[in-house]
Coordinates of C-alpha atoms in Angstrom, one line a residue:
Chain A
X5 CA 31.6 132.5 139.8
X6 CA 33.5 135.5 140.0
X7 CA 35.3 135.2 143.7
X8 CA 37.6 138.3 145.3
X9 CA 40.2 137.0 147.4
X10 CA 38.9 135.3 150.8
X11 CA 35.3 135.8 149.4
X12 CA 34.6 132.2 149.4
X13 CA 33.2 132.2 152.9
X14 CA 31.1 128.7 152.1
X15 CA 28.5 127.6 154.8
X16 CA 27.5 124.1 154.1
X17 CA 24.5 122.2 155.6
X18 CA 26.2 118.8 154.2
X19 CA 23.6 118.5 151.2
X20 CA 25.6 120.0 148.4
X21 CA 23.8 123.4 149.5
X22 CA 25.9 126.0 149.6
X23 CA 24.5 129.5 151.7
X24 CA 25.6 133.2 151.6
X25 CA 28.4 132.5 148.7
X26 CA 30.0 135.4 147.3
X27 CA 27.4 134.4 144.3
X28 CA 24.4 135.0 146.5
X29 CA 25.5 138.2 148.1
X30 CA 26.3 139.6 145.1
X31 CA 23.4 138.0 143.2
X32 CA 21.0 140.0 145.3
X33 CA 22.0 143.3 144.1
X34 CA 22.1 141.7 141.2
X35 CA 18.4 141.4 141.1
X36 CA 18.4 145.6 142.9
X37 CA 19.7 146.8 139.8
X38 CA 17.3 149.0 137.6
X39 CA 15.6 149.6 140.7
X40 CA 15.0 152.5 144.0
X41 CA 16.0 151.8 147.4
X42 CA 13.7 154.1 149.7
X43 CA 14.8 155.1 153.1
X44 CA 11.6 154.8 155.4
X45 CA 11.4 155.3 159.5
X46 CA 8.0 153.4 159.6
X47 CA 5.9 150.3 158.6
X48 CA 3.6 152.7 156.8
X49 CA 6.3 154.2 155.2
X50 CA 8.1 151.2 153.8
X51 CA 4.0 149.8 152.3
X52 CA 4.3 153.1 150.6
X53 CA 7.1 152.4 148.9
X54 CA 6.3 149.1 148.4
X55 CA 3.5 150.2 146.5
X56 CA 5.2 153.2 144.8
X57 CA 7.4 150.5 142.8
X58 CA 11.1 150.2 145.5
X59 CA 13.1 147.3 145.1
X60 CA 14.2 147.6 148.8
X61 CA 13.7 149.5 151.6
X62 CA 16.2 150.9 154.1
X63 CA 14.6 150.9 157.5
X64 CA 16.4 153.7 159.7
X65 CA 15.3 155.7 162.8
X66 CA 15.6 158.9 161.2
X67 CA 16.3 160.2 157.3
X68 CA 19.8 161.4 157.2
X69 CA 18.1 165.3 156.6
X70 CA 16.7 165.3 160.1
X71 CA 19.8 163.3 161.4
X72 CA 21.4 166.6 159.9
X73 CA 18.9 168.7 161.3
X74 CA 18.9 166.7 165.0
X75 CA 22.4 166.2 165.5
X76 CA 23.9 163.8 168.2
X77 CA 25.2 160.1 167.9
X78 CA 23.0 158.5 165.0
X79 CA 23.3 155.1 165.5
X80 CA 21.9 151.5 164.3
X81 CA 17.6 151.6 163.7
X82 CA 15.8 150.3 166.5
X83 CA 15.5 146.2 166.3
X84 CA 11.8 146.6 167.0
X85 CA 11.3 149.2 164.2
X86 CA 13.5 146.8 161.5
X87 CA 11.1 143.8 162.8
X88 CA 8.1 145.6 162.2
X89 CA 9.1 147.0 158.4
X90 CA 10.4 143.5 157.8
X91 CA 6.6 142.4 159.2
X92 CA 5.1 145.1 156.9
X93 CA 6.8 144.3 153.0
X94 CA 8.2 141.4 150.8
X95 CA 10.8 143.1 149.3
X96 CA 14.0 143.0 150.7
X97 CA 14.8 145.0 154.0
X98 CA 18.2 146.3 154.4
X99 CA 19.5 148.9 157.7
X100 CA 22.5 150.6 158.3
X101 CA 25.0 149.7 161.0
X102 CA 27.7 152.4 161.7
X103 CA 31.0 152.1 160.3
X104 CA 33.1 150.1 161.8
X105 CA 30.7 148.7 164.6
X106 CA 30.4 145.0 164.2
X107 CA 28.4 144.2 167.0
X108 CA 25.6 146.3 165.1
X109 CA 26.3 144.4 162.5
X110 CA 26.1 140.7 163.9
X111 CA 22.7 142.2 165.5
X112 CA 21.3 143.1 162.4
X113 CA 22.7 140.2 160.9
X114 CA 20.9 138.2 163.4
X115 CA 17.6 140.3 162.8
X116 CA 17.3 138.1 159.9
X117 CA 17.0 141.3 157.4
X118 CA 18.6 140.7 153.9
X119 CA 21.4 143.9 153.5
X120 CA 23.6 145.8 156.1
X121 CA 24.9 149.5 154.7
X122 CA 28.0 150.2 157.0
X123 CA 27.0 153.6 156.3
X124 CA 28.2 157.1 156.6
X125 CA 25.2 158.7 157.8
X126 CA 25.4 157.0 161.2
X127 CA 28.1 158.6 163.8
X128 CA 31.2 156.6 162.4
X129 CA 32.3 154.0 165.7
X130 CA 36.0 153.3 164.7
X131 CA 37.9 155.8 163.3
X132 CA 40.6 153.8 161.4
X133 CA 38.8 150.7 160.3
X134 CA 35.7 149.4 158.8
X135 CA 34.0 146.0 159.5
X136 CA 35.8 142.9 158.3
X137 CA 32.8 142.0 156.0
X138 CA 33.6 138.5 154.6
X139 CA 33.2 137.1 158.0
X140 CA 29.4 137.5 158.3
X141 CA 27.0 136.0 156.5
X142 CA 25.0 138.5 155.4
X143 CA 26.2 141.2 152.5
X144 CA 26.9 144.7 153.2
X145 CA 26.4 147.7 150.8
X146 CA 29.1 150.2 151.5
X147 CA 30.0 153.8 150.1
X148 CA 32.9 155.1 148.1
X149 CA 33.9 158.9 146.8
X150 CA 36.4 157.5 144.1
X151 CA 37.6 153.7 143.0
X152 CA 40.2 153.4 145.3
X153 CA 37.6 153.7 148.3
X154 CA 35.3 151.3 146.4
X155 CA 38.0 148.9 145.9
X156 CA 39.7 149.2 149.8
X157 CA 35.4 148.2 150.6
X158 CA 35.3 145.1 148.2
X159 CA 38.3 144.1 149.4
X160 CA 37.0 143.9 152.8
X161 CA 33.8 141.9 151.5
X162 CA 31.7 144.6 150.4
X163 CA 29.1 142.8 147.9
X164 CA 27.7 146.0 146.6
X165 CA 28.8 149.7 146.3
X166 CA 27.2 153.5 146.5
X167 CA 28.7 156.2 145.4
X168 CA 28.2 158.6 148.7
X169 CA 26.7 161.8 147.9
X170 CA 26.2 164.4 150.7
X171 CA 23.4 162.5 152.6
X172 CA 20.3 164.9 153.5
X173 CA 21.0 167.4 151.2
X174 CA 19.0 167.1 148.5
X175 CA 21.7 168.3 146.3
X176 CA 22.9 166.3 143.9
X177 CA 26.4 167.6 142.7
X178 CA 28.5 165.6 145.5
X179 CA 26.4 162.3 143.8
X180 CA 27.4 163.4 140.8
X181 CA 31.1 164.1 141.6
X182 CA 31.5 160.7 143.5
X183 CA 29.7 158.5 140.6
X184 CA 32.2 159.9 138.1
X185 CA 35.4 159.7 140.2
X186 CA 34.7 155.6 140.3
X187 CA 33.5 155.6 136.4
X188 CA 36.6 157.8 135.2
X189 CA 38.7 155.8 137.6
X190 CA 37.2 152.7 135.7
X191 CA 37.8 154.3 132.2
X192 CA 41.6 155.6 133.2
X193 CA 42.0 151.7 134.5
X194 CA 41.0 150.4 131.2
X195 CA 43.5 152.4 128.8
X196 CA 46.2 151.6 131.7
X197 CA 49.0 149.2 130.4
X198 CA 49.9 146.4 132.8
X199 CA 53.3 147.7 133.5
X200 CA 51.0 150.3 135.7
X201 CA 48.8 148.8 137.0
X202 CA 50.5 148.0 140.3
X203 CA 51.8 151.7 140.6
X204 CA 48.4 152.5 139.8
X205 CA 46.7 150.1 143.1
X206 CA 49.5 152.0 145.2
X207 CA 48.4 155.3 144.3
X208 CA 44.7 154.5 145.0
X209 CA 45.1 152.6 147.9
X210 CA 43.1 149.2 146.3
X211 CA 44.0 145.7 146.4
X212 CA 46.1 144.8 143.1
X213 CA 43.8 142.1 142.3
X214 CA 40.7 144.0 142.2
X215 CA 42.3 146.6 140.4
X216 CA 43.5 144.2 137.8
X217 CA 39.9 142.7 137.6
X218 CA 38.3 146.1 137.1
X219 CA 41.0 147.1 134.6
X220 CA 39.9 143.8 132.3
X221 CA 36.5 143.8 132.9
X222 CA 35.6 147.5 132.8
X223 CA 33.2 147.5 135.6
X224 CA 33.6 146.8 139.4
X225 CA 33.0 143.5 140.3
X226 CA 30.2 144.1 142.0
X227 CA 26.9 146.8 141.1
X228 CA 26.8 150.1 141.5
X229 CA 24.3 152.4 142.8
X230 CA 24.1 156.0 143.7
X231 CA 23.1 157.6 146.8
X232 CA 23.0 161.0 148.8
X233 CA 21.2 164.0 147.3
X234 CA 18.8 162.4 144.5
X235 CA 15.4 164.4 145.1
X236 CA 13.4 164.7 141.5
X237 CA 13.0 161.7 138.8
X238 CA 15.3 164.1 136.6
X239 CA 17.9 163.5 139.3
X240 CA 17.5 159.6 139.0
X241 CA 17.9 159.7 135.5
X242 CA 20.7 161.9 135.4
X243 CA 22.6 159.5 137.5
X244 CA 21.5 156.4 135.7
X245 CA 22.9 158.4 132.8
X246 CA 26.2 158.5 134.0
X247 CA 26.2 155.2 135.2
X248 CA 24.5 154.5 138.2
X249 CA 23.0 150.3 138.3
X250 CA 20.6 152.0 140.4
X251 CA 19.4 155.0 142.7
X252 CA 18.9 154.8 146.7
X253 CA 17.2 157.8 147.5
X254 CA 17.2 159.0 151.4
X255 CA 14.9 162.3 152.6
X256 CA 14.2 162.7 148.9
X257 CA 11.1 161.2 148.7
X258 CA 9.6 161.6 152.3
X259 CA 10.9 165.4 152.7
X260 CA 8.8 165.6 149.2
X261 CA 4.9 167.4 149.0
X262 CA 3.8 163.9 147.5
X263 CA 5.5 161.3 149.1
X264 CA 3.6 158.7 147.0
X265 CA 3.8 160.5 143.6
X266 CA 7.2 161.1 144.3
X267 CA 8.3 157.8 145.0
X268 CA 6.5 156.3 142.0
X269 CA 8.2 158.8 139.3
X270 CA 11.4 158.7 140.9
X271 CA 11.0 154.7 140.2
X272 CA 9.6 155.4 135.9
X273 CA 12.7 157.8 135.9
X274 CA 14.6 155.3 136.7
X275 CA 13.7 152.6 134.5
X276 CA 12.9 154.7 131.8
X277 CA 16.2 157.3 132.6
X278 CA 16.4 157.7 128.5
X279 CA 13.3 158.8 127.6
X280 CA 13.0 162.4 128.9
X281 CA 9.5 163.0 127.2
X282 CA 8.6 160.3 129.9
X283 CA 10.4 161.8 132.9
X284 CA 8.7 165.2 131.8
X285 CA 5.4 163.5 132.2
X286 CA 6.4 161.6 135.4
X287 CA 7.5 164.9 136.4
X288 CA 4.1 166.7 136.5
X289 CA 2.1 168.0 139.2
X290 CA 5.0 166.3 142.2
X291 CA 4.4 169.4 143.9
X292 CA 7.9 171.1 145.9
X293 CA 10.5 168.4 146.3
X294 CA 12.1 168.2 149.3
X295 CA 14.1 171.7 150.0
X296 CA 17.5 170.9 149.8
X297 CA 21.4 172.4 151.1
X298 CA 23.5 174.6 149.0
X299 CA 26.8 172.4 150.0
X300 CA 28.5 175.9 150.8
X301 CA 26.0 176.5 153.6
X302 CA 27.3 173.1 155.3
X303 CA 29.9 173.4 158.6
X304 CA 32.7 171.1 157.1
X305 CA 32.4 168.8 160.0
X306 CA 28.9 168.4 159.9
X307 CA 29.6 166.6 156.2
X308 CA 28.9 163.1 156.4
X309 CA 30.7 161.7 152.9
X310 CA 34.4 162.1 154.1
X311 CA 33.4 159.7 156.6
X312 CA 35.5 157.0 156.5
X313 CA 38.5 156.4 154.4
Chain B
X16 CA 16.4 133.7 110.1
X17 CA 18.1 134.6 113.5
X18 CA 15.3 135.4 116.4
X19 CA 14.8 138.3 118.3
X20 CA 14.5 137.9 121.8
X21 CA 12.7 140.6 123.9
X22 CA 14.4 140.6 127.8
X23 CA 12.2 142.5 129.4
X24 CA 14.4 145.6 130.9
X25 CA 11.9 147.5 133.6
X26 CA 14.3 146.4 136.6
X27 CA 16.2 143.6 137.8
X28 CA 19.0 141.3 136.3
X29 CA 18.1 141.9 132.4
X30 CA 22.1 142.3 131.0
X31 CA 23.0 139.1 132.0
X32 CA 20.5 137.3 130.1
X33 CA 21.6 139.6 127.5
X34 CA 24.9 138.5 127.4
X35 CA 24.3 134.8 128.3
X36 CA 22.1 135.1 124.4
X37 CA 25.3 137.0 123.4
X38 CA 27.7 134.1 124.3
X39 CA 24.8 131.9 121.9
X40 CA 25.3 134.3 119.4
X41 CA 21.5 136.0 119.6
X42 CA 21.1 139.2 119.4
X43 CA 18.6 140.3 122.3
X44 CA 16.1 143.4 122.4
X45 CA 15.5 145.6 126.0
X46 CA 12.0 146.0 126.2
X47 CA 11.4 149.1 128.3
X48 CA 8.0 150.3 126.7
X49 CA 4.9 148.6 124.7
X50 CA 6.7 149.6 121.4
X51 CA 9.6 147.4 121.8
X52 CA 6.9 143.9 122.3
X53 CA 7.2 144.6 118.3
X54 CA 8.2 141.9 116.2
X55 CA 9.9 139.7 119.2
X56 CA 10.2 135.8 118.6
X57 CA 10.6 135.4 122.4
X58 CA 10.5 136.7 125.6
X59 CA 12.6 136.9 128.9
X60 CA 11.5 138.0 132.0
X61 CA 14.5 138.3 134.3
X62 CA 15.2 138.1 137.9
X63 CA 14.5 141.3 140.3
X64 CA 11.9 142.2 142.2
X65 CA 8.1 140.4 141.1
X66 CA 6.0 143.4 143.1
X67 CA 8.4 146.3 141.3
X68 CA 8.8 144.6 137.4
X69 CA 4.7 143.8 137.7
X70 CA 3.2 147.5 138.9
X71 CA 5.9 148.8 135.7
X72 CA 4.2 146.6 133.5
X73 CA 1.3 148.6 134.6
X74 CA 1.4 151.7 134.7
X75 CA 3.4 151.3 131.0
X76 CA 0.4 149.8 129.7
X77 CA 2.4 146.6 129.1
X78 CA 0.3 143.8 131.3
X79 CA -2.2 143.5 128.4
X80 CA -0.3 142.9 125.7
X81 CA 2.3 140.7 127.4
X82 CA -0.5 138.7 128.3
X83 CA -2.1 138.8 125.0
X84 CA 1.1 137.6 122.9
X85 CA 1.6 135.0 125.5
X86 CA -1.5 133.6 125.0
X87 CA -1.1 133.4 121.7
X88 CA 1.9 131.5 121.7
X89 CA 4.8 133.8 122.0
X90 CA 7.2 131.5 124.0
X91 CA 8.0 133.1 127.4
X92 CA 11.0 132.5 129.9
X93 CA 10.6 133.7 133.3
X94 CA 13.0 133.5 135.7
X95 CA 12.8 134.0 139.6
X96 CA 10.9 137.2 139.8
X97 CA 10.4 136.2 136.1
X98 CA 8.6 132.7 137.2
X99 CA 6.1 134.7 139.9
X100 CA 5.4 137.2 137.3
X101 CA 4.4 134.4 134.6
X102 CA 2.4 132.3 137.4
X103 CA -1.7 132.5 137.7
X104 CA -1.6 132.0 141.9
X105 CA 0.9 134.1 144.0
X106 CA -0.9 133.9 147.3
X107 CA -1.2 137.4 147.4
X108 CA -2.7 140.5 145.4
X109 CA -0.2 141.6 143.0
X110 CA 0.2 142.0 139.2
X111 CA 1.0 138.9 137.4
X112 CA 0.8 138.0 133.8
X113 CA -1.2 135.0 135.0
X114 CA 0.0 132.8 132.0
X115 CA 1.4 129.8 133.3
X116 CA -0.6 127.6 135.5
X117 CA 1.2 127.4 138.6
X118 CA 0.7 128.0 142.2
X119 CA 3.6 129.8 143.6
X120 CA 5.2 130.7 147.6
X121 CA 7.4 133.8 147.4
X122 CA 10.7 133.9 149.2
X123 CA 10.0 130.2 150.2
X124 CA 13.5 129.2 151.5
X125 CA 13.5 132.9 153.7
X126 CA 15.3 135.8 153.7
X127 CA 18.7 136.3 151.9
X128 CA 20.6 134.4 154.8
X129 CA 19.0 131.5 152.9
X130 CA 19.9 132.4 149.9
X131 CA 21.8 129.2 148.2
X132 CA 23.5 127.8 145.7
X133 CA 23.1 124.0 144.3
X134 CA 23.5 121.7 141.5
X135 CA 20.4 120.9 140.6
X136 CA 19.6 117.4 138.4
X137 CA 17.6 119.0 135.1
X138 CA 16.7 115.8 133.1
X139 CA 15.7 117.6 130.0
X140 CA 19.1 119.1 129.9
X141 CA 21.0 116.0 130.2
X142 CA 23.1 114.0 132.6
X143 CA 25.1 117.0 134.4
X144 CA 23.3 118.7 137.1
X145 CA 22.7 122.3 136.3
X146 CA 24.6 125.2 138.8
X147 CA 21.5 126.6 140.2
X148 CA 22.0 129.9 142.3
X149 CA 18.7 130.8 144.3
X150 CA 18.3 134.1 145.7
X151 CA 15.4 134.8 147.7
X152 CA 14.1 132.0 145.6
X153 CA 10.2 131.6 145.2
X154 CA 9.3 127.5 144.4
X155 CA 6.4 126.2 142.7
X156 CA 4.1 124.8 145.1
X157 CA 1.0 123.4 142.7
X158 CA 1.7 121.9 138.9
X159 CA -1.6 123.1 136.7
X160 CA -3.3 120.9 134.3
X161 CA -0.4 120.6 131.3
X162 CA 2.3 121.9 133.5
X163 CA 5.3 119.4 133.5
X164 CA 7.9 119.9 136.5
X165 CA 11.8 120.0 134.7
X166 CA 13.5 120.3 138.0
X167 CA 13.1 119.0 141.8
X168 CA 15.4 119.4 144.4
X169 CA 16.5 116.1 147.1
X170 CA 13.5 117.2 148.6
X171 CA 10.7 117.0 146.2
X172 CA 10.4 121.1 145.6
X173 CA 9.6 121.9 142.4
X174 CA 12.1 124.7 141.1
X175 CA 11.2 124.8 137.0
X176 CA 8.4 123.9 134.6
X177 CA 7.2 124.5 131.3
X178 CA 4.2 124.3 129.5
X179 CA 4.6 124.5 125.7
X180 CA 6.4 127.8 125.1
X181 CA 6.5 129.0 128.8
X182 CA 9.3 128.5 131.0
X183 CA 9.7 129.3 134.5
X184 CA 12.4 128.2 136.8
X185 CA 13.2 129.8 140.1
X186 CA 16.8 129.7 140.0
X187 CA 19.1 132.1 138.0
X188 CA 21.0 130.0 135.2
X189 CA 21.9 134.1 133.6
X190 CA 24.3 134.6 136.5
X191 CA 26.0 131.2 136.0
X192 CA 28.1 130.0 132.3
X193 CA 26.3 127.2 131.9
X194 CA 24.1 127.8 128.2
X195 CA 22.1 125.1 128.8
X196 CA 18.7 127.0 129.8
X197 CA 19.2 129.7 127.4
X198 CA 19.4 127.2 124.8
X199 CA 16.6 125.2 125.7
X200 CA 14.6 128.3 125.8
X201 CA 15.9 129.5 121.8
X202 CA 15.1 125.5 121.1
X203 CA 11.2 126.5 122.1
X204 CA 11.5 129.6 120.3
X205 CA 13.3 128.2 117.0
X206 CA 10.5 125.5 117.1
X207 CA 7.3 128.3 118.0
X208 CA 9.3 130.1 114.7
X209 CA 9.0 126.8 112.5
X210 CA 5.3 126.1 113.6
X211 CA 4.6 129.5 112.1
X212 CA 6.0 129.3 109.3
X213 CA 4.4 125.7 107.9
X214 CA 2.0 124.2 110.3
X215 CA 1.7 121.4 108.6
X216 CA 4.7 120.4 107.8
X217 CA 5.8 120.5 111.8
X218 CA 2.5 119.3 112.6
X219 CA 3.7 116.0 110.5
X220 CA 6.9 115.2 112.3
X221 CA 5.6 115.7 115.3

């Protein structure tokens, strides 16, 4: 399997069974891709999106448009509240720690729940460094703007990556922006002769390895999803359009009229993101989406994507 | 004639079955909507998530006919997500194609902490142990009448089984590089594709 260097963090129970391998990680969001990740703040919440069609659930204390609204620390969801939506679904739970707080991390991890997203939304708790990923045992979804940022995450373990977004915003363009920084960084990799490639790693602040991987294989090394502003099944697709594995989708769909309708077109958008006579059917009768932030209108410290670095 | 295989593409881990047939040289078919079930030889339903892949099927309008060419022989390969989707007993009310007679415990090892990888003895595939990577892994807890287990782990679980043209293991060989599965599976198809076109002749050998 594909390894990234000091991925191999091999837990052995002496039976030739080997647990949370860089193959497993990985080979979860593997199995994500194609799919919607739903944020939900409730048990009911995450059987709704169950039922709409998610592949996941995030379980968090608040959707990052109220966080917005609220204001204050946001930190790690509740343990109680992650029990009870891991009580409530089959699919797999993930929850965000804050970036760079390990401790929330080795608590979720020992919450049992299947993904961590060292995530931007929450109130950042180190300022200079993220968590050392590799050493737990459970994988960790991170964000990037551009390749570089994807790669510096990988690098530190990250088995899966979102482009960021604006969080809460309902506005797609900073999604947008992000996703094509990493897949124009990707294409301007590819054409790159050797020679450049280390100038290249310097310049974007990534591991040489990685960038050599991406440059021959055309892809990151792990899948790719997008997050932060997706609000309509037309946003979904436009995303899987341009590259996106697969769509997490915050205050979108429970800031929406029809939470239920929503959630369940967003998902046909995003399996079917080709067929536009579909999406226009899936489309129909969702009532107002949820109202969304001209980016403009946003204080720039109150923006939650230049989080971490 | 080279076969067509469908891999069914409504969410989950469908491209790397697609390039696993690649690597065999088979070209492979995304099957996204009813229309593209046309003129398939075989069938693979990938790894994702069962409760996701199964209300798609529905609300496409795709259970039915899935169902209906499986029952009439079209050889199906499910894997993981794949194998709960093909099974008649999940334990609990969600679509399945209810094809393969099987009773089946979702995430049976627990969450993704137990996720694991293991070389896994597959007799049917010969000496070498096949790489098996189990995520979130269901297992096959009851063998229906006809259903032949083709893999057990040390402890007795049943991970894969096959009944005629259906094939169901709970493991993902498409994230591995081992061909092995994928050509066991184009062996049931090539034969399915032989049967059809002179009984009687295969019906001879046999």
């Amino acid at each position: 399997m594909q390894t990234v260097n000091g991925a191999n963090e091999i837990y052995t129970n002496g039976d030739g069974v080997e647990k949370s391998t860089w193959a497993t990680k990985t080979g979860l969001a593997q199995m994500l891709k194609g799919g919607v990740i739903m944020d939900v703040v409730t048990p009911e919440q995450a059987r709704l999106a169950e039922d709409a069609g998610a592949v996941a659930v995030m379980a968090l204390e608040r959707v990052p448009s109220d966080i917005r609204k609220e204001g204050g620390v946001a930190r790690m969801s509740p343990p109680e509240l992650v029990a009870a939506i891991k009580e409530a679904v089959t699919i797999p739970v993930m929850a965000k720690a804050r970036i760079g707080h390990f401790v929330e991390a080795q608590v979720l991890e020992a919450l049992d729940i299947d993904y961590i997203d060292e995530s931007e939304v929450l109130t950042p708790a180190d300022d200079r460094f993220h968590i050392e990923k590799h050493a737990f045992k459970i994988p960790f979804v991170c964000g990037a703007r551009d390749l570089g940022e994807a790669l510096r995450r990988i690098g530190e373990g990250a088995a899966m990556i979102r482009s960021k977004g604006e969080p809460g915003t309902g506005n797609i363009v900073e999604a947008v922006r992000h996703l094509r920084e990493i897949t124009g960084g990707i294409r301007r990799l590819q054409t790159a002769p050797r020679e450049e490639l280390m100038t290249i790693a310097k310049e974007l602040g990534a591991p040489y390895e990685l960038v050599r991987q991406v440059a021959a294989a055309g892809k990151l090394p792990v899948v790719l999803f997008c997050a932060g502003g997706v609000a309509t099944p037309a946003d979904a697709a436009l995303v899987m359009q341009l590259g996106a594995e697969g769509v997490f989708v915050g205050s979108g769909i429970f800031k929406s009229a029809d939470p239920a309708r929503t959630a369940r077109a967003i998902v046909q958008a995003t399996t079917n993101f080709r067929d536009a006579a579909l999406i226009a059917e899936v489309s129909k009768g969702l009532g107002e989406p949820m109202k969304g932030l001209e980016l403009g209108a946003i204080p720039a410290e109150s923006l939650m994507a230049p989080r971490g670095w | 004639m080279a076969p067509t295989i469908g891999v069914l593409a409504l969410q989950g881990a469908f491209i790397e079955h697609e390039r696993a047939l690649e690597r065999l040289g088979v070209a492979s078919r995304e099957v996204r909507q009813r229309k593209h079930l046309d003129g398939i030889d075989g069938l693979i339903i990938p790894g994702g998530e069962s409760t996701t892949i199964g209300k798609l099927l529905d609300v496409l309008g795709m259970t039915e006919p899935v169902r209906a060419l499986g029952r009439a022989g079209l050889p199906i390969w499910g894997t993981c997500a794949g194998l709960i989707l093909l099974a008649t007993d999940v334990g609990r009310p969600q679509t399945t194609l209810r094809l393969l007679d099987i009773g089946v415990e979702r995430n049976a090892f627990g969450s993704q902490l137990d996720s694991f990888e293991a070389r896994v003895p597959v007799p049917a595939l010969g000496e070498e142990p096949f790489p098996a990577v189990f995520i979130r892994a269901p297992l096959i807890a009851r063998l229906g009448a006809g259903v032949t287990p083709l893999a057990t782990l040390t402890d007795g679980t049943i991970v894969a089984a096959e009944r005629d043209g259906l094939l169901a293991t709970a493991f993902h060989p498409e994230l591995t590089d081992d061909p092995r599965f994928h050509q066991y599976f184009l062996d049931k198809v090539a034969a399915r594709t032989a049967w059809d076109a002179a009984p009687e002749t295969v019906a001879a050998t046999r």
